[in-house]
Amino acid sequence: VTAEGWFQEEAGTLVWDGGPRWAAASDGIAAGGVLVAVAVAAALLVDPRLAAGSLLGVGIAVWQVMRVRHTSYRVTSRAIWHKQGVVGRTVRRVGLPQVQNTAYSQSVTGSMFGYGTVTVEVAGGRDLKFRRIDDPETVRRTVTDLIEDSDTDRELPGSPEQWRDVLSVIRDLNTAID
């Protein structure tokens, strides 16, 4: 599925699109760098064949970058989407009516540098998390506003007179059953 085609037309109008900031890969890049340094030092001091261990360090760093690059979050007028996966792909869609609550959190460094996690509580399912995104408070507010707008847009079908007729039929059925 292409970057633009990973959600269907039924998804509604695109409201917000993002992903984790590149710093989310920093731990893996640092671990890979340390492994490369240790492998090179071991190759110089002990045995040159130990330099092959640096390939593992490079692999770890590349994997972390690819993991961040292949994670996307999207909010539309009808649903919230989370796509991730380097080798395989997982796409999760949560319709706005399924959303029960939203929250955001920021660590100390997240508060200093403007990133955090938005948590979307889903009725009957596991929570959806947008991790290490820029400006999480605004994203949470955007989702909350969409939910509130969709709640006020829902109207009962039919007129009050039609609903009175339905109530009358139900009362007649209850009387007949008794």
Tab-separated table of C-alpha atoms in Angstrom, residues 45-172:
chain	number	residue	atom	x	y	z
A	45	LEU	CA	43.297	-5.201	20.321
A	46	VAL	CA	42.404	-8.891	20.106
A	47	ASP	CA	41.622	-10.332	16.684
A	48	PRO	CA	40.805	-8.551	13.377
A	49	ARG	CA	37.994	-11.025	12.712
A	50	LEU	CA	36.014	-9.440	15.570
A	51	ALA	CA	35.424	-6.420	13.298
A	52	ALA	CA	32.532	-8.398	11.803
A	53	GLY	CA	30.620	-7.585	15.001
A	54	SER	CA	30.370	-4.008	13.754
A	55	LEU	CA	27.885	-5.243	11.129
A	56	LEU	CA	25.491	-6.124	13.935
A	57	GLY	CA	25.816	-2.589	15.333
A	58	VAL	CA	25.130	-1.046	11.935
A	59	GLY	CA	22.153	-3.392	11.510
A	60	ILE	CA	20.651	-2.332	14.853
A	61	ALA	CA	20.995	1.355	13.975
A	62	VAL	CA	19.484	0.901	10.507
A	63	TRP	CA	16.601	-1.166	11.917
A	64	GLN	CA	15.691	1.577	14.398
A	65	VAL	CA	15.703	4.242	11.689
A	66	MET	CA	13.532	2.071	9.427
A	67	ARG	CA	11.137	1.337	12.298
A	68	VAL	CA	10.560	5.059	12.888
A	69	ARG	CA	10.355	5.807	9.164
A	70	HIS	CA	7.675	3.128	8.665
A	71	THR	CA	5.384	4.292	11.480
A	72	SER	CA	2.591	6.697	10.568
A	73	TYR	CA	-0.374	8.173	12.395
A	74	ARG	CA	-3.386	9.756	10.731
A	75	VAL	CA	-6.549	11.437	11.980
A	76	THR	CA	-9.450	11.906	9.575
A	77	SER	CA	-12.945	13.259	9.998
A	78	ARG	CA	-14.212	9.684	10.504
A	79	ALA	CA	-11.410	7.597	11.988
A	80	ILE	CA	-7.986	7.390	13.586
A	81	TRP	CA	-5.307	5.343	11.822
A	82	HIS	CA	-2.022	3.796	12.971
A	83	LYS	CA	0.299	2.128	10.477
A	84	GLN	CA	3.570	0.438	11.354
A	85	GLY	CA	5.936	-2.249	10.186
A	86	VAL	CA	9.263	-2.629	8.427
A	87	VAL	CA	8.984	-6.175	7.095
A	88	GLY	CA	5.268	-6.797	7.628
A	89	ARG	CA	2.621	-4.091	7.850
A	90	THR	CA	-0.025	-3.505	10.469
A	91	VAL	CA	-2.756	-0.939	9.849
A	92	ARG	CA	-5.251	-0.233	12.597
A	93	ARG	CA	-8.371	1.876	12.119
A	94	VAL	CA	-10.532	3.122	14.962
A	95	GLY	CA	-13.794	4.848	14.061
A	96	LEU	CA	-14.555	8.037	15.977
A	97	PRO	CA	-17.695	6.528	17.574
A	98	GLN	CA	-15.454	3.892	19.215
A	99	VAL	CA	-13.278	6.513	20.940
A	100	GLN	CA	-14.115	6.882	24.634
A	101	ASN	CA	-11.423	9.242	25.844
A	102	THR	CA	-8.137	10.888	24.910
A	103	ALA	CA	-5.084	11.859	26.925
A	104	TYR	CA	-1.537	12.989	26.351
A	105	SER	CA	1.638	12.639	28.361
A	106	GLN	CA	5.090	14.143	28.197
A	107	SER	CA	8.301	13.228	29.967
A	108	VAL	CA	10.600	15.945	31.281
A	109	THR	CA	12.589	15.942	28.032
A	110	GLY	CA	9.337	15.750	26.055
A	111	SER	CA	8.116	18.894	27.800
A	112	MET	CA	11.414	20.642	27.082
A	113	PHE	CA	11.503	19.668	23.401
A	114	GLY	CA	7.771	19.583	22.604
A	115	TYR	CA	7.033	15.903	22.052
A	116	GLY	CA	4.977	13.266	23.835
A	117	THR	CA	2.421	10.481	23.530
A	118	VAL	CA	-1.287	10.764	22.742
A	119	THR	CA	-3.414	7.882	24.058
A	120	VAL	CA	-6.816	7.179	22.528
A	121	GLU	CA	-9.015	4.916	24.675
A	122	VAL	CA	-11.058	2.600	22.456
A	123	ALA	CA	-14.372	0.991	23.430
A	124	GLY	CA	-14.040	-2.774	23.320
A	125	GLY	CA	-10.388	-2.777	22.281
A	126	ARG	CA	-6.874	-1.904	23.247
A	127	ASP	CA	-5.795	1.717	23.418
A	128	LEU	CA	-4.193	3.385	20.430
A	129	LYS	CA	-0.995	5.346	21.122
A	130	PHE	CA	0.742	7.958	19.003
A	131	ARG	CA	4.240	7.773	20.519
A	132	ARG	CA	6.892	10.501	20.454
A	133	ILE	CA	4.928	12.923	18.297
A	134	ASP	CA	5.416	16.671	18.107
A	135	ASP	CA	2.903	18.864	19.970
A	136	PRO	CA	0.829	16.077	21.555
A	137	GLU	CA	-1.527	18.505	23.307
A	138	THR	CA	-2.710	19.929	19.977
A	139	VAL	CA	-3.164	16.456	18.469
A	140	ARG	CA	-5.199	15.335	21.505
A	141	ARG	CA	-7.349	18.473	21.285
A	142	THR	CA	-7.888	17.851	17.548
A	143	VAL	CA	-9.128	14.298	18.203
A	144	THR	CA	-11.341	15.453	21.086
A	145	ASP	CA	-12.875	18.214	18.950
A	146	LEU	CA	-13.625	15.697	16.181
A	147	ILE	CA	-15.332	13.371	18.649
A	148	GLU	CA	-17.444	16.178	20.069
A	149	ASP	CA	-18.348	17.395	16.567
A	150	SER	CA	-19.340	13.881	15.476
A	151	ASP	CA	-21.511	13.505	18.594
A	152	THR	CA	-23.429	16.704	17.848
A	153	ASP	CA	-23.787	15.782	14.157
A	154	ARG	CA	-25.661	12.575	14.999
A	155	GLU	CA	-29.400	13.071	14.809
A	156	LEU	CA	-32.119	10.559	15.373
A	157	PRO	CA	-33.852	9.574	12.160
A	158	GLY	CA	-37.486	10.518	11.814
A	159	SER	CA	-39.692	13.171	13.317
A	160	PRO	CA	-41.047	13.342	16.884
A	161	GLU	CA	-44.462	12.314	15.513
A	162	GLN	CA	-42.960	9.168	13.959
A	163	TRP	CA	-41.297	8.297	17.286
A	164	ARG	CA	-44.631	8.771	19.093
A	165	ASP	CA	-46.170	6.299	16.628
A	166	VAL	CA	-43.367	3.798	17.357
A	167	LEU	CA	-43.931	4.228	21.101
A	168	SER	CA	-47.666	3.632	20.610
A	169	VAL	CA	-47.011	0.395	18.690
A	170	ILE	CA	-44.610	-0.829	21.388
A	171	ARG	CA	-47.173	-0.083	24.109
A	172	ASP	CA	-49.807	-1.991	22.106
